[in-house]
Amino acid sequence: MQYSGNLSKMRVSASNDCVAQYTLALGGHDIDMNDLIGQSVDLTYHGEIHCVNCERTTKKSFNQGYCYPCMMKLAECDTCIIKPELCHYQQGTCRDPQWGETHCLSDHFVYLANTGNMKVGITRHVSDGISSRWIDQGATQATVMLRVPDRLTSGRIEKLCTQFIGDKTNWRTMLKGPAEHQDLTALKQRLLAELDDELNKIAQEKGLQAFAPVDDTLHTISYPVDTYPVKIKSLNLDKTPQFSGVLTGIKGQYWILDEDRVINIRKFAGYKVTLTV
Ligand SMILES: [Zn+2]
């Protein structure tokens, strides 16, 4: 089978037994990527990038798939998306206040995850207990720490937590193998205790007595990986426009291929490709 179209981030979900499920939409087809593990795949990039927002061709991709004008203009490409503690909606300077109202002035979750290292993060959606963001990051464990009323608040709390733990995923560590089990629940209790005063202060600024307790479940997510790479070689479509090999697993937004190769599919969103399976 051959599928041609512009690459996009894989859609993710979790099965009932919490195995990450990946779907790649390409050329009008929804490809079940879990089904392709253990099989040969060939990906060819045709040297054309289409902005994921306006579809115009662009020489270079910014922010994982946008053209330069869209990157400069769209609210979802603003610095405050990477750094939520800089959300400037309240200052009246949001690039697109309507977008901000939908995306930033709604409940957010501060979570802890194990992506090979323990990290703090924020997300807007937790459906059936699991956030797609956790799967995008290749987290094997995650737990919600707090539910807060807006993006800026989640960013401020995330920032407070970074005094104790990181907020980044080290993708090399994440792809090295199954992560060692971590006691995220203990870490959560510790952070909540350490930050108690500051959290209460923030809650009161929001007109709350304190942040309401959240579902304490520690989620465990597994990934469809047959073989992990030993010495990771990262593929870049700009330098290697064509590759083929056996897909040995998927974790985060990465395909793992034989010969220790990996590729971050999300990074090449908008790239016009043909996938042969
Ligand atoms: Zn564009």
Coordinates of C-alpha atoms and ligand atoms in Angstrom, one line a residue:
M1 CA 0.0 0.0 0.0
Q2 CA 1.1 3.6 -0.7
Y3 CA -0.1 6.7 1.0
S4 CA 0.8 10.2 -0.1
G5 CA 0.1 13.5 1.6
N6 CA 1.4 15.9 4.2
L7 CA 2.8 14.4 7.4
S8 CA 1.1 15.3 10.7
K9 CA 1.6 14.4 14.3
M10 CA 0.2 10.9 15.0
R11 CA -3.1 10.9 16.8
V12 CA -2.9 9.0 20.1
S13 CA -5.1 7.3 22.5
A14 CA -4.8 4.5 25.1
S15 CA -6.4 1.1 24.9
N16 CA -8.4 -0.4 27.8
D17 CA -5.2 -1.9 29.1
C18 CA -3.3 1.4 28.7
V19 CA -1.2 0.6 25.6
A20 CA -0.6 3.6 23.5
Q21 CA -2.4 3.5 20.1
Y22 CA -1.2 5.5 17.2
T23 CA -3.1 6.6 14.0
L24 CA -1.4 8.5 11.2
A25 CA -3.7 10.5 9.0
L26 CA -2.1 10.6 5.5
G27 CA -3.6 11.3 2.1
G28 CA -7.2 10.8 3.3
H29 CA -6.4 7.5 5.1
D30 CA -6.2 6.7 8.8
I31 CA -3.3 4.4 9.1
D32 CA -3.2 2.2 12.2
M33 CA 0.5 2.5 13.1
N34 CA 0.4 -0.2 15.8
D35 CA -0.5 -2.7 13.1
L36 CA 2.7 -1.9 11.1
I37 CA 5.1 -2.7 13.9
G38 CA 7.3 -5.6 12.8
Q39 CA 6.8 -4.7 9.1
S40 CA 8.9 -2.9 6.5
V41 CA 8.1 0.7 5.9
D42 CA 9.5 3.2 3.3
L43 CA 9.1 6.9 3.7
T44 CA 10.0 9.3 0.9
Y45 CA 10.0 13.1 1.3
H46 CA 9.2 15.0 -1.9
G47 CA 11.0 18.2 -0.9
E48 CA 7.8 20.2 -0.4
I49 CA 6.5 21.6 3.0
H50 CA 3.0 22.8 3.4
C51 CA 2.1 24.9 6.5
V52 CA -0.1 23.0 8.8
N53 CA -2.3 26.0 9.3
C54 CA -2.6 27.8 5.9
E55 CA -1.3 24.9 3.6
R56 CA 0.9 27.4 1.6
T57 CA 4.3 26.0 0.7
T58 CA 7.1 27.1 2.8
K59 CA 10.9 26.6 2.4
K60 CA 11.3 26.1 6.1
S61 CA 9.1 24.8 8.8
F62 CA 8.7 26.7 12.1
N63 CA 7.3 25.4 15.4
Q64 CA 6.8 21.9 13.9
G65 CA 5.0 22.7 10.7
Y66 CA 4.1 26.4 10.4
C67 CA 5.2 28.9 7.7
Y68 CA 6.9 32.0 8.9
P69 CA 3.9 34.4 8.7
C70 CA 1.7 31.9 10.6
M71 CA 4.4 31.4 13.2
M72 CA 4.5 35.2 13.8
K73 CA 0.8 35.6 13.8
L74 CA -1.0 32.7 15.4
A75 CA -1.7 32.6 19.2
E76 CA -0.8 28.9 19.3
C77 CA 2.7 29.8 18.0
D78 CA 3.3 32.5 20.7
T79 CA 6.1 32.1 23.3
C80 CA 3.5 31.8 26.0
I81 CA 2.5 28.4 24.6
I82 CA 5.9 27.0 25.4
K83 CA 6.1 29.2 28.6
P84 CA 2.6 29.3 30.0
E85 CA 3.8 31.4 32.9
L86 CA 4.1 34.2 30.3
C87 CA 0.4 34.0 29.3
H88 CA -0.5 37.6 28.6
Y89 CA -4.2 37.4 27.9
Q90 CA -5.0 39.5 31.1
Q91 CA -2.8 42.3 29.8
G92 CA -5.0 42.5 26.7
T93 CA -2.1 41.6 24.3
C94 CA -3.2 38.1 23.3
R95 CA -2.6 37.5 19.6
D96 CA -6.1 36.1 19.2
P97 CA -8.2 36.8 22.3
Q98 CA -10.9 34.4 21.1
W99 CA -8.4 31.6 20.8
G100 CA -7.1 32.5 24.2
E101 CA -10.5 32.4 25.8
T102 CA -11.1 28.9 24.5
H103 CA -7.6 27.5 25.1
C104 CA -6.2 29.5 28.0
L105 CA -9.1 30.6 30.2
S106 CA -10.3 27.0 30.8
D107 CA -9.3 24.4 33.4
H108 CA -5.7 23.2 33.2
F109 CA -4.1 20.3 34.9
V110 CA -0.6 20.3 36.4
Y111 CA 0.8 16.8 36.2
L112 CA 3.9 14.8 37.1
A113 CA 5.2 12.2 34.6
N114 CA 8.0 9.8 34.1
T115 CA 9.5 10.1 30.6
G116 CA 12.7 8.4 31.6
N117 CA 13.2 11.2 34.1
M118 CA 10.5 12.7 36.3
K119 CA 9.1 15.9 35.1
V120 CA 6.3 18.4 35.7
G121 CA 4.0 19.5 32.9
I122 CA 0.6 21.1 32.2
T123 CA -2.2 19.9 30.0
R124 CA -5.7 21.1 29.1
H125 CA -7.3 17.7 28.5
V126 CA -7.4 14.6 30.6
S127 CA -10.0 12.2 29.0
D128 CA -10.7 8.9 30.7
G129 CA -7.9 9.8 33.1
I130 CA -5.2 9.9 30.4
S131 CA -3.9 13.0 28.6
S132 CA -2.7 12.6 25.0
R133 CA 0.2 14.8 26.0
W134 CA 1.6 12.1 28.2
I135 CA 1.6 9.7 25.3
D136 CA 3.1 12.3 23.0
Q137 CA 5.9 12.6 25.5
G138 CA 6.4 8.9 25.9
A139 CA 5.5 9.0 29.6
T140 CA 5.2 5.5 31.2
Q141 CA 3.7 6.9 34.3
A142 CA 1.7 10.0 35.1
T143 CA -0.5 11.5 37.7
V144 CA -2.5 14.7 38.0
M145 CA -1.3 17.0 40.8
L146 CA -3.7 19.9 40.6
R147 CA -6.6 21.2 38.6
V148 CA -6.5 25.0 38.2
P149 CA -8.8 27.5 36.4
D150 CA -6.5 28.8 33.7
R151 CA -3.3 28.4 31.7
L152 CA -1.4 31.2 33.4
T153 CA -2.0 29.6 36.9
S154 CA -0.9 26.2 35.6
G155 CA 2.3 27.9 34.3
R156 CA 3.0 29.7 37.5
I157 CA 2.7 26.4 39.5
E158 CA 4.7 24.5 36.9
K159 CA 7.4 27.1 37.4
L160 CA 7.3 26.7 41.2
C161 CA 7.8 22.9 40.8
T162 CA 10.9 23.4 38.6
Q163 CA 12.7 24.3 41.8
F164 CA 12.5 20.6 42.6
I165 CA 12.2 18.8 39.3
G166 CA 12.6 19.4 35.6
D167 CA 9.9 20.3 33.0
K168 CA 11.6 18.8 29.9
T169 CA 11.6 15.4 28.3
N170 CA 15.0 14.0 27.4
W171 CA 14.0 12.2 24.2
R172 CA 17.2 10.1 24.1
T173 CA 16.5 8.9 27.6
M174 CA 12.9 8.3 26.7
L175 CA 13.9 6.1 23.7
K176 CA 16.6 4.2 25.5
G177 CA 14.2 1.6 26.9
P178 CA 11.3 1.1 29.3
A179 CA 11.7 3.7 32.1
E180 CA 12.4 2.6 35.6
H181 CA 9.4 2.8 37.9
Q182 CA 9.3 6.0 39.9
D183 CA 7.3 6.9 43.0
L184 CA 5.4 9.8 41.5
T185 CA 2.8 9.7 44.3
A186 CA 5.5 10.3 46.9
L187 CA 6.9 13.1 44.7
K188 CA 3.5 14.7 44.4
Q189 CA 3.0 14.6 48.2
R190 CA 6.4 16.2 48.7
L191 CA 5.8 18.9 46.2
L192 CA 2.4 19.7 47.5
A193 CA 3.9 20.0 51.0
E194 CA 6.9 22.0 50.0
L195 CA 4.7 24.5 48.0
D196 CA 1.8 24.5 50.3
D197 CA 2.0 28.2 51.3
E198 CA 2.6 29.4 47.7
L199 CA -0.2 27.3 46.4
N200 CA -2.6 28.6 48.9
K201 CA -1.6 32.1 48.0
I202 CA -2.2 31.5 44.3
A203 CA -5.6 29.8 45.1
Q204 CA -6.7 32.8 47.2
E205 CA -5.7 35.2 44.4
K206 CA -8.1 33.1 42.3
G207 CA -10.8 33.5 44.9
L208 CA -10.5 30.0 46.1
Q209 CA -10.0 28.7 49.6
A210 CA -7.5 26.2 48.2
F211 CA -7.2 24.1 45.1
A212 CA -9.6 21.2 45.1
P213 CA -8.2 17.7 45.6
V214 CA -7.8 15.7 42.3
D215 CA -8.1 12.1 41.3
D216 CA -5.0 10.5 42.8
T217 CA -4.6 7.7 40.3
L218 CA -1.1 6.9 39.2
H219 CA -1.5 6.0 35.5
T220 CA 0.8 3.5 33.8
I221 CA 1.1 3.6 30.0
S222 CA 2.9 1.1 27.9
Y223 CA 4.1 1.5 24.3
P224 CA 4.1 -0.8 21.3
V225 CA 7.9 -1.4 21.1
D226 CA 9.5 -4.7 20.1
T227 CA 13.1 -3.5 20.1
Y228 CA 14.6 -0.3 21.6
P229 CA 17.6 1.3 19.9
V230 CA 21.0 0.8 21.4
K231 CA 23.0 3.7 20.0
I232 CA 20.3 6.1 18.8
K233 CA 20.7 7.6 15.3
S234 CA 18.1 10.3 14.6
L235 CA 16.7 10.6 11.1
N236 CA 16.2 14.0 9.6
L237 CA 14.1 14.3 6.4
D238 CA 16.0 17.4 5.3
K239 CA 19.2 15.4 5.2
T240 CA 17.8 11.9 4.5
P241 CA 14.7 12.4 2.3
Q242 CA 14.2 8.6 1.9
F243 CA 14.6 5.7 4.3
S244 CA 13.3 2.2 4.6
G245 CA 13.5 -0.5 7.3
V246 CA 11.5 -2.5 9.8
L247 CA 9.4 -0.4 12.2
T248 CA 10.3 -2.0 15.6
G249 CA 8.2 0.3 17.8
I250 CA 6.6 3.6 18.5
K251 CA 7.0 5.7 21.6
G252 CA 6.1 9.4 22.1
Q253 CA 5.9 10.8 18.6
Y254 CA 8.9 8.7 17.5
W255 CA 9.1 5.8 15.1
I256 CA 11.8 3.3 16.1
L257 CA 13.4 1.5 13.1
D258 CA 15.9 -1.2 12.8
E259 CA 19.7 -0.3 12.8
D260 CA 19.0 1.9 15.9
R261 CA 17.3 4.6 13.9
V262 CA 14.5 6.9 15.2
I263 CA 12.5 9.7 13.7
N264 CA 10.3 12.3 15.4
I265 CA 7.3 12.3 13.1
R266 CA 5.8 15.5 14.7
K267 CA 8.9 17.5 13.8
F268 CA 8.2 16.9 10.1
A269 CA 4.5 17.9 10.2
G270 CA 3.6 19.5 6.8
Y271 CA 6.3 17.6 4.9
K272 CA 4.9 16.0 1.7
V273 CA 5.7 12.3 1.8
T274 CA 4.8 8.9 0.4
L275 CA 4.6 6.1 2.9
T276 CA 4.9 2.6 1.4
V277 CA 4.0 -0.4 3.6
Ligands
ZN1 ZN 1.0 29.3 7.2

